[in-house]
PDB file of C-alpha atoms in Angstrom:
ATOM      1  CA  MET A   1     133.116  71.565 179.799  1.00  0.00           C
ATOM      2  CA  LYS A   2     131.497  71.885 176.626  1.00  0.00           C
ATOM      3  CA  HIS A   3     127.238  72.165 176.635  1.00  0.00           C
ATOM      4  CA  ASN A   4     125.271  70.918 173.407  1.00  0.00           C
ATOM      5  CA  LYS A   5     124.270  73.757 170.918  1.00  0.00           C
ATOM      6  CA  VAL A   6     121.323  74.542 169.770  1.00  0.00           C
ATOM      7  CA  GLY A   7     122.552  74.136 166.246  1.00  0.00           C
ATOM      8  CA  SER A   8     123.363  70.413 166.981  1.00  0.00           C
ATOM      9  CA  VAL A   9     119.292  69.218 167.632  1.00  0.00           C
ATOM     10  CA  MET A  10     118.006  72.471 165.272  1.00  0.00           C
ATOM     11  CA  THR A  11     115.565  71.755 162.458  1.00  0.00           C
ATOM     12  CA  THR A  12     118.019  73.170 158.913  1.00  0.00           C
ATOM     13  CA  GLU A  13     114.473  73.195 156.667  1.00  0.00           C
ATOM     14  CA  VAL A  14     112.237  75.731 158.075  1.00  0.00           C
ATOM     15  CA  VAL A  15     108.938  76.779 156.761  1.00  0.00           C
ATOM     16  CA  ARG A  16     108.919  80.357 156.630  1.00  0.00           C
ATOM     17  CA  ALA A  17     106.875  83.134 155.089  1.00  0.00           C
ATOM     18  CA  GLU A  18     107.510  86.864 153.865  1.00  0.00           C
ATOM     19  CA  TYR A  19     105.687  90.117 155.079  1.00  0.00           C
ATOM     20  CA  GLY A  20     103.423  89.905 152.223  1.00  0.00           C
ATOM     21  CA  THR A  21     102.780  86.417 152.365  1.00  0.00           C
ATOM     22  CA  PRO A  22      98.764  86.049 152.085  1.00  0.00           C
ATOM     23  CA  PHE A  23      96.795  85.084 155.418  1.00  0.00           C
ATOM     24  CA  LYS A  24      95.320  82.420 153.718  1.00  0.00           C
ATOM     25  CA  GLU A  25      98.619  80.994 152.528  1.00  0.00           C
ATOM     26  CA  VAL A  26     100.257  80.924 156.173  1.00  0.00           C
ATOM     27  CA  ALA A  27      97.291  79.227 157.622  1.00  0.00           C
ATOM     28  CA  VAL A  28      98.103  76.637 154.755  1.00  0.00           C
ATOM     29  CA  LEU A  29     101.807  76.550 155.240  1.00  0.00           C
ATOM     30  CA  LEU A  30     100.806  75.461 159.234  1.00  0.00           C
ATOM     31  CA  SER A  31      98.195  73.293 158.216  1.00  0.00           C
ATOM     32  CA  ASP A  32     100.113  71.305 155.559  1.00  0.00           C
ATOM     33  CA  HIS A  33     103.307  71.098 157.246  1.00  0.00           C
ATOM     34  CA  ARG A  34     101.423  70.413 160.811  1.00  0.00           C
ATOM     35  CA  ILE A  35     103.693  72.928 162.665  1.00  0.00           C
ATOM     36  CA  SER A  36     102.184  75.279 165.566  1.00  0.00           C
ATOM     37  CA  GLY A  37     103.960  78.367 164.096  1.00  0.00           C
ATOM     38  CA  LEU A  38     106.198  80.027 161.858  1.00  0.00           C
ATOM     39  CA  PRO A  39     109.003  82.795 161.138  1.00  0.00           C
ATOM     40  CA  VAL A  40     108.558  85.816 159.180  1.00  0.00           C
ATOM     41  CA  VAL A  41     111.762  87.027 157.232  1.00  0.00           C
ATOM     42  CA  ASP A  42     112.847  90.155 155.082  1.00  0.00           C
ATOM     43  CA  ASP A  43     114.582  89.811 151.510  1.00  0.00           C
ATOM     44  CA  ASP A  44     117.921  89.158 153.262  1.00  0.00           C
ATOM     45  CA  GLU A  45     116.411  86.439 155.323  1.00  0.00           C
ATOM     46  CA  LYS A  46     116.787  87.705 158.820  1.00  0.00           C
ATOM     47  CA  VAL A  47     113.669  87.460 160.518  1.00  0.00           C
ATOM     48  CA  ILE A  48     111.418  90.138 161.773  1.00  0.00           C
ATOM     49  CA  GLY A  49     108.625  88.346 163.523  1.00  0.00           C
ATOM     50  CA  VAL A  50     106.793  85.181 164.386  1.00  0.00           C
ATOM     51  CA  ILE A  51     103.498  83.991 163.914  1.00  0.00           C
ATOM     52  CA  SER A  52     101.617  81.375 165.639  1.00  0.00           C
ATOM     53  CA  GLU A  53      98.225  78.940 165.597  1.00  0.00           C
ATOM     54  CA  THR A  54      97.375  81.403 168.547  1.00  0.00           C
ATOM     55  CA  ASP A  55      98.158  84.638 165.801  1.00  0.00           C
ATOM     56  CA  LEU A  56      95.282  83.047 163.399  1.00  0.00           C
ATOM     57  CA  MET A  57      92.765  82.525 166.317  1.00  0.00           C
ATOM     58  CA  VAL A  58      92.382  86.246 167.349  1.00  0.00           C
ATOM     59  CA  ARG A  59      92.083  87.202 163.670  1.00  0.00           C
ATOM     60  CA  GLN A  60      89.057  84.715 163.657  1.00  0.00           C
ATOM     61  CA  ALA A  61      87.849  85.916 167.270  1.00  0.00           C
ATOM     62  CA  GLU A  62      87.945  89.441 166.305  1.00  0.00           C
ATOM     63  CA  THR A  63      85.943  89.340 162.956  1.00  0.00           C
ATOM     64  CA  PRO A  64      82.448  90.163 163.538  1.00  0.00           C
ATOM     65  CA  GLY A  65      79.562  87.680 162.559  1.00  0.00           C
ATOM     66  CA  PRO A  66      77.276  88.472 159.739  1.00  0.00           C
ATOM     67  CA  TYR A  67      74.323  89.453 162.008  1.00  0.00           C
ATOM     68  CA  GLU A  68      76.882  91.069 164.919  1.00  0.00           C
ATOM     69  CA  PRO A  69      76.404  95.219 165.371  1.00  0.00           C
ATOM     70  CA  LYS A  70      79.441  96.812 164.662  1.00  0.00           C
ATOM     71  CA  LYS A  71      80.442  98.359 168.239  1.00  0.00           C
ATOM     72  CA  ARG A  72      81.541 101.920 167.927  1.00  0.00           C
ATOM     73  CA  PHE A  73      84.113 101.996 170.376  1.00  0.00           C
ATOM     74  CA  ARG A  74      86.348  99.363 172.358  1.00  0.00           C
ATOM     75  CA  PHE A  75      88.000 100.406 175.579  1.00  0.00           C
ATOM     76  CA  ASP A  76      90.214  97.325 174.949  1.00  0.00           C
ATOM     77  CA  ARG A  77      91.952  99.494 172.089  1.00  0.00           C
ATOM     78  CA  LEU A  78      93.195 102.259 174.523  1.00  0.00           C
ATOM     79  CA  THR A  79      95.988  99.241 175.397  1.00  0.00           C
ATOM     80  CA  ARG A  80      99.055  97.717 173.602  1.00  0.00           C
ATOM     81  CA  VAL A  81      97.390  94.517 173.612  1.00  0.00           C
ATOM     82  CA  GLY A  82      93.820  96.044 172.415  1.00  0.00           C
ATOM     83  CA  ARG A  83      95.375  97.836 169.608  1.00  0.00           C
ATOM     84  CA  GLU A  84      97.424  95.118 168.330  1.00  0.00           C
ATOM     85  CA  ARG A  85      94.824  92.364 168.543  1.00  0.00           C
ATOM     86  CA  ALA A  86      92.934  95.322 166.487  1.00  0.00           C
ATOM     87  CA  VAL A  87      95.538  95.492 163.784  1.00  0.00           C
ATOM     88  CA  LYS A  88      95.529  91.398 163.788  1.00  0.00           C
ATOM     89  CA  ALA A  89      91.935  91.370 163.826  1.00  0.00           C
ATOM     90  CA  ARG A  90      92.215  93.012 160.246  1.00  0.00           C
ATOM     91  CA  ALA A  91      95.288  91.230 159.023  1.00  0.00           C
ATOM     92  CA  ARG A  92      95.475  90.086 155.398  1.00  0.00           C
ATOM     93  CA  THR A  93      99.541  89.617 155.290  1.00  0.00           C
ATOM     94  CA  ALA A  94     101.670  88.151 157.118  1.00  0.00           C
ATOM     95  CA  GLY A  95     103.610  91.269 158.215  1.00  0.00           C
ATOM     96  CA  GLN A  96     100.203  92.543 160.059  1.00  0.00           C
ATOM     97  CA  LEU A  97      99.555  89.359 161.419  1.00  0.00           C
ATOM     98  CA  MET A  98     102.784  88.333 162.840  1.00  0.00           C
ATOM     99  CA  THR A  99     104.148  89.240 166.313  1.00  0.00           C
ATOM    100  CA  GLN A 100     107.695  91.434 166.716  1.00  0.00           C
ATOM    101  CA  PRO A 101     109.831  92.102 167.727  1.00  0.00           C
ATOM    102  CA  PRO A 102     110.886  88.182 167.322  1.00  0.00           C
ATOM    103  CA  VAL A 103     112.025  85.490 170.077  1.00  0.00           C
ATOM    104  CA  THR A 104     115.214  84.173 168.529  1.00  0.00           C
ATOM    105  CA  VAL A 105     118.507  82.172 169.623  1.00  0.00           C
ATOM    106  CA  HIS A 106     121.842  81.303 167.823  1.00  0.00           C
ATOM    107  CA  ALA A 107     123.161  78.413 166.489  1.00  0.00           C
ATOM    108  CA  ASP A 108     126.095  78.842 168.690  1.00  0.00           C
ATOM    109  CA  ASP A 109     123.898  79.232 172.321  1.00  0.00           C
ATOM    110  CA  SER A 110     123.396  76.106 174.514  1.00  0.00           C
ATOM    111  CA  ILE A 111     120.766  74.122 174.738  1.00  0.00           C
ATOM    112  CA  VAL A 112     120.363  75.185 178.147  1.00  0.00           C
ATOM    113  CA  GLU A 113     120.082  78.918 176.781  1.00  0.00           C
ATOM    114  CA  ALA A 114     117.243  77.916 174.318  1.00  0.00           C
ATOM    115  CA  ALA A 115     115.204  76.312 177.457  1.00  0.00           C
ATOM    116  CA  ARG A 116     115.455  79.100 179.713  1.00  0.00           C
ATOM    117  CA  THR A 117     114.692  81.493 177.091  1.00  0.00           C
ATOM    118  CA  MET A 118     111.790  79.241 175.628  1.00  0.00           C
ATOM    119  CA  ALA A 119     110.267  79.142 179.444  1.00  0.00           C
ATOM    120  CA  GLN A 120     110.931  82.721 180.182  1.00  0.00           C
ATOM    121  CA  HIS A 121     108.489  83.992 177.081  1.00  0.00           C
ATOM    122  CA  HIS A 122     106.033  80.712 177.340  1.00  0.00           C
ATOM    123  CA  ILE A 123     106.823  79.855 174.004  1.00  0.00           C
ATOM    124  CA  GLU A 124     107.211  76.206 172.024  1.00  0.00           C
ATOM    125  CA  ARG A 125     109.523  77.193 169.016  1.00  0.00           C
ATOM    126  CA  LEU A 126     112.449  79.710 168.500  1.00  0.00           C
ATOM    127  CA  PRO A 127     113.883  80.567 164.948  1.00  0.00           C
ATOM    128  CA  VAL A 128     117.893  80.065 165.113  1.00  0.00           C
ATOM    129  CA  LEU A 129     120.319  82.688 163.724  1.00  0.00           C
ATOM    130  CA  ASP A 130     123.493  82.258 162.331  1.00  0.00           C
ATOM    131  CA  GLU A 131     126.696  84.661 163.242  1.00  0.00           C
ATOM    132  CA  GLU A 132     124.815  87.325 160.729  1.00  0.00           C
ATOM    133  CA  HIS A 133     121.779  87.191 162.320  1.00  0.00           C
ATOM    134  CA  ARG A 134     120.261  85.357 159.328  1.00  0.00           C
ATOM    135  CA  LEU A 135     117.704  82.651 159.697  1.00  0.00           C
ATOM    136  CA  VAL A 136     119.368  78.516 159.725  1.00  0.00           C
ATOM    137  CA  GLY A 137     117.063  76.631 161.429  1.00  0.00           C
ATOM    138  CA  ILE A 138     114.380  76.470 164.244  1.00  0.00           C
ATOM    139  CA  VAL A 139     114.215  74.730 167.420  1.00  0.00           C
ATOM    140  CA  THR A 140     111.343  73.586 169.164  1.00  0.00           C
ATOM    141  CA  ARG A 141     110.802  72.088 173.005  1.00  0.00           C
ATOM    142  CA  ARG A 142     110.884  68.326 171.988  1.00  0.00           C
ATOM    143  CA  ASP A 143     114.172  69.065 170.120  1.00  0.00           C
ATOM    144  CA  LEU A 144     115.625  70.609 173.418  1.00  0.00           C
ATOM    145  CA  LEU A 145     114.203  67.373 175.317  1.00  0.00           C
ATOM    146  CA  GLN A 146     116.917  65.234 173.117  1.00  0.00           C
ATOM    147  CA  VAL A 147     119.572  66.028 175.758  1.00  0.00           C
ATOM    148  CA  PHE A 148     117.908  64.498 178.633  1.00  0.00           C
ATOM    149  CA  LEU A 149     118.134  61.105 176.303  1.00  0.00           C
ATOM    150  CA  ARG A 150     121.662  60.993 176.683  1.00  0.00           C
ATOM    151  CA  PRO A 151     122.891  57.551 177.812  1.00  0.00           C
ATOM    152  CA  ASP A 152     123.889  57.367 181.930  1.00  0.00           C
ATOM    153  CA  ALA A 153     127.509  56.046 180.599  1.00  0.00           C
ATOM    154  CA  GLU A 154     127.884  59.171 178.490  1.00  0.00           C
ATOM    155  CA  ILE A 155     126.833  61.422 180.973  1.00  0.00           C
ATOM    156  CA  ARG A 156     129.366  59.318 183.820  1.00  0.00           C
ATOM    157  CA  ALA A 157     132.164  60.108 181.599  1.00  0.00           C
ATOM    158  CA  GLU A 158     131.763  63.727 181.020  1.00  0.00           C
ATOM    159  CA  VAL A 159     131.495  64.369 184.542  1.00  0.00           C
ATOM    160  CA  VAL A 160     134.824  61.969 185.384  1.00  0.00           C
ATOM    161  CA  ASP A 161     136.679  63.751 182.850  1.00  0.00           C
ATOM    162  CA  GLN A 162     135.702  67.444 182.840  1.00  0.00           C
ATOM    163  CA  VAL A 163     134.821  67.641 186.473  1.00  0.00           C
ATOM    164  CA  LEU A 164     137.318  65.431 188.720  1.00  0.00           C
ATOM    165  CA  VAL A 165     139.665  65.068 186.207  1.00  0.00           C
ATOM    166  CA  ARG A 166     140.127  68.634 184.282  1.00  0.00           C
ATOM    167  CA  ALA A 167     138.295  70.717 186.904  1.00  0.00           C
ATOM    168  CA  LEU A 168     139.996  69.735 189.884  1.00  0.00           C
ATOM    169  CA  TRP A 169     142.777  67.726 189.309  1.00  0.00           C
ATOM    170  CA  LEU A 170     142.007  64.275 190.887  1.00  0.00           C
ATOM    171  CA  PRO A 171     142.454  60.925 190.006  1.00  0.00           C
ATOM    172  CA  PRO A 172     139.703  59.557 187.792  1.00  0.00           C
ATOM    173  CA  ARG A 173     138.615  56.983 190.497  1.00  0.00           C
ATOM    174  CA  SER A 174     139.030  59.095 193.890  1.00  0.00           C
ATOM    175  CA  ILE A 175     135.269  59.739 194.159  1.00  0.00           C
ATOM    176  CA  ALA A 176     132.415  57.809 192.887  1.00  0.00           C
ATOM    177  CA  VAL A 177     130.400  58.269 190.292  1.00  0.00           C
ATOM    178  CA  THR A 178     127.008  56.708 189.681  1.00  0.00           C
ATOM    179  CA  VAL A 179     124.166  57.925 187.155  1.00  0.00           C
ATOM    180  CA  THR A 180     120.985  56.533 187.279  1.00  0.00           C
ATOM    181  CA  GLU A 181     118.299  57.338 184.786  1.00  0.00           C
ATOM    182  CA  GLY A 182     120.203  60.856 184.802  1.00  0.00           C
ATOM    183  CA  VAL A 183     120.479  61.425 188.551  1.00  0.00           C
ATOM    184  CA  VAL A 184     123.772  62.213 189.001  1.00  0.00           C
ATOM    185  CA  THR A 185     125.397  60.378 192.782  1.00  0.00           C
ATOM    186  CA  LEU A 186     128.852  61.962 194.063  1.00  0.00           C
ATOM    187  CA  MET A 187     129.937  59.546 196.964  1.00  0.00           C
ATOM    188  CA  GLY A 188     133.328  60.046 198.313  1.00  0.00           C
ATOM    189  CA  PRO A 189     135.938  62.213 200.750  1.00  0.00           C
ATOM    190  CA  MET A 190     137.380  65.701 199.357  1.00  0.00           C
ATOM    191  CA  GLU A 191     139.786  67.658 200.881  1.00  0.00           C
ATOM    192  CA  ARG A 192     137.784  70.885 201.007  1.00  0.00           C
ATOM    193  CA  LYS A 193     134.249  72.081 200.992  1.00  0.00           C
ATOM    194  CA  SER A 194     135.133  74.533 198.260  1.00  0.00           C
ATOM    195  CA  GLU A 195     135.679  71.692 196.147  1.00  0.00           C
ATOM    196  CA  THR A 196     132.575  69.683 197.140  1.00  0.00           C
ATOM    197  CA  GLU A 197     131.174  72.786 196.274  1.00  0.00           C
ATOM    198  CA  ILE A 198     132.596  72.727 192.672  1.00  0.00           C
ATOM    199  CA  ALA A 199     131.907  69.193 191.863  1.00  0.00           C
ATOM    200  CA  VAL A 200     128.247  69.565 192.584  1.00  0.00           C
ATOM    201  CA  SER A 201     127.552  72.912 190.828  1.00  0.00           C
ATOM    202  CA  MET A 202     129.445  71.320 187.315  1.00  0.00           C
ATOM    203  CA  THR A 203     127.924  67.903 187.420  1.00  0.00           C
ATOM    204  CA  ARG A 204     124.262  69.749 187.585  1.00  0.00           C
ATOM    205  CA  GLN A 205     125.399  72.092 184.399  1.00  0.00           C
ATOM    206  CA  ILE A 206     126.319  68.664 182.137  1.00  0.00           C
ATOM    207  CA  ASP A 207     123.875  68.214 179.376  1.00  0.00           C
ATOM    208  CA  GLY A 208     121.416  65.335 180.573  1.00  0.00           C
ATOM    209  CA  VAL A 209     121.942  65.592 184.139  1.00  0.00           C
ATOM    210  CA  VAL A 210     118.374  65.643 185.770  1.00  0.00           C
ATOM    211  CA  ALA A 211     119.182  66.257 189.503  1.00  0.00           C
ATOM    212  CA  VAL A 212     122.610  65.301 191.561  1.00  0.00           C
ATOM    213  CA  VAL A 213     122.510  63.430 195.049  1.00  0.00           C
ATOM    214  CA  ASP A 214     125.783  64.857 197.431  1.00  0.00           C
ATOM    215  CA  ARG A 215     127.254  62.501 199.370  1.00  0.00           C
ATOM    216  CA  LEU A 216     130.406  64.255 199.171  1.00  0.00           C
ATOM    217  CA  THR A 217     132.812  64.575 202.509  1.00  0.00           C
ATOM    218  CA  HIS A 218     135.507  66.969 203.155  1.00  0.00           C
ATOM    219  CA  ARG A 219     138.128  67.406 205.349  1.00  0.00           C
ATOM    220  CA  LEU A 220     138.731  71.305 205.873  1.00  0.00           C
ATOM    221  CA  ASP A 221     136.116  74.011 205.753  1.00  0.00           C
ATOM    222  CA  ASP A 222     137.828  76.644 203.652  1.00  0.00           C
ATOM    223  CA  SER A 223     134.038  78.434 203.204  1.00  0.00           C
ATOM    224  CA  HIS A 224     135.506  80.978 205.541  1.00  0.00           C
ATOM    225  CA  LEU A 225     138.301  81.664 203.750  1.00  0.00           C
ATOM    226  CA  ARG A 226     138.672  84.163 200.777  1.00  0.00           C
ATOM    227  CA  PRO A 227     139.140  82.901 197.138  1.00  0.00           C
ATOM    228  CA  ASP A 228     142.799  83.679 197.297  1.00  0.00           C
ATOM    229  CA  GLU A 229     143.555  81.513 200.654  1.00  0.00           C
ATOM    230  CA  GLN A 230     141.682  78.918 199.382  1.00  0.00           C
ATOM    231  CA  ALA A 231     144.781  77.770 196.839  1.00  0.00           C
ATOM    232  CA  LEU A 232     142.289  75.453 194.511  1.00  0.00           C
ATOM    233  CA  ARG A 233     144.460  74.077 191.229  1.00  0.00           C
ATOM    234  CA  GLY A 234     143.018  73.945 187.861  1.00  0.00           C
ATOM    235  CA  ILE A 235     140.228  75.671 186.891  1.00  0.00           C
ATOM    236  CA  ALA A 236     138.601  75.696 190.408  1.00  0.00           C
ATOM    237  CA  ASP A 237     139.397  78.701 191.953  1.00  0.00           C
ATOM    238  CA  ASP A 238     137.535  80.705 188.373  1.00  0.00           C
ATOM    239  CA  TRP A 239     134.842  78.197 189.812  1.00  0.00           C
ATOM    240  CA  LEU A 240     134.634  79.414 193.099  1.00  0.00           C
ATOM    241  CA  ARG A 241     134.318  83.034 192.364  1.00  0.00           C
ATOM    242  CA  LYS A 242     131.008  81.879 190.681  1.00  0.00           C
ATOM    243  CA  LEU A 243     129.204  79.791 193.406  1.00  0.00           C
TER     244      LEU A 243
END
């Protein structure tokens, strides 16, 4: 079962900055291209950090007003976050302004993996790297959402081919598969309970599937047996060990 790769939805023309790019030029790049962030690269096109609009806002927020007295000591400077904000407040270049280490993905990573990375780090865009860890693209949340634009018929065809036929070695019409707005319904009898679990688990992982409605039945409850006793066919036994 193949997942769509990040490389298939990423943008290859990437707006970027270098370590010595002036602060004002970074602001101009973000404004002119109407983007919320950009990667910072070294001379070898390897990503060394990222800059977001938030980083620029820190620079503004931490700059004292013309009539504001300078504070001699600030306790928040004792924390790592406080020290980082202090550096950004004085930043004159992209290298001083950027956040590091950068959170990135590779072009061969699946869209699901990229989405999990974004959710885990609460970010909206990710630099995309090639096999040599060089910058080749950028992917945003909007890019990843393209996977949910797959037609229902295309999703159904993949469920039948990849799950029923290739994984479980079942006739393509042995189980009724319907897809409505990305919601897949599986209905029909199967030989073993373990096979129903595999069918549902694999279907959930297909790109574009929003949810799975399980209406499968089974003749034999083999949940109490060891995997080597279930004698599943095809790659089904491998999937059972992963459940």
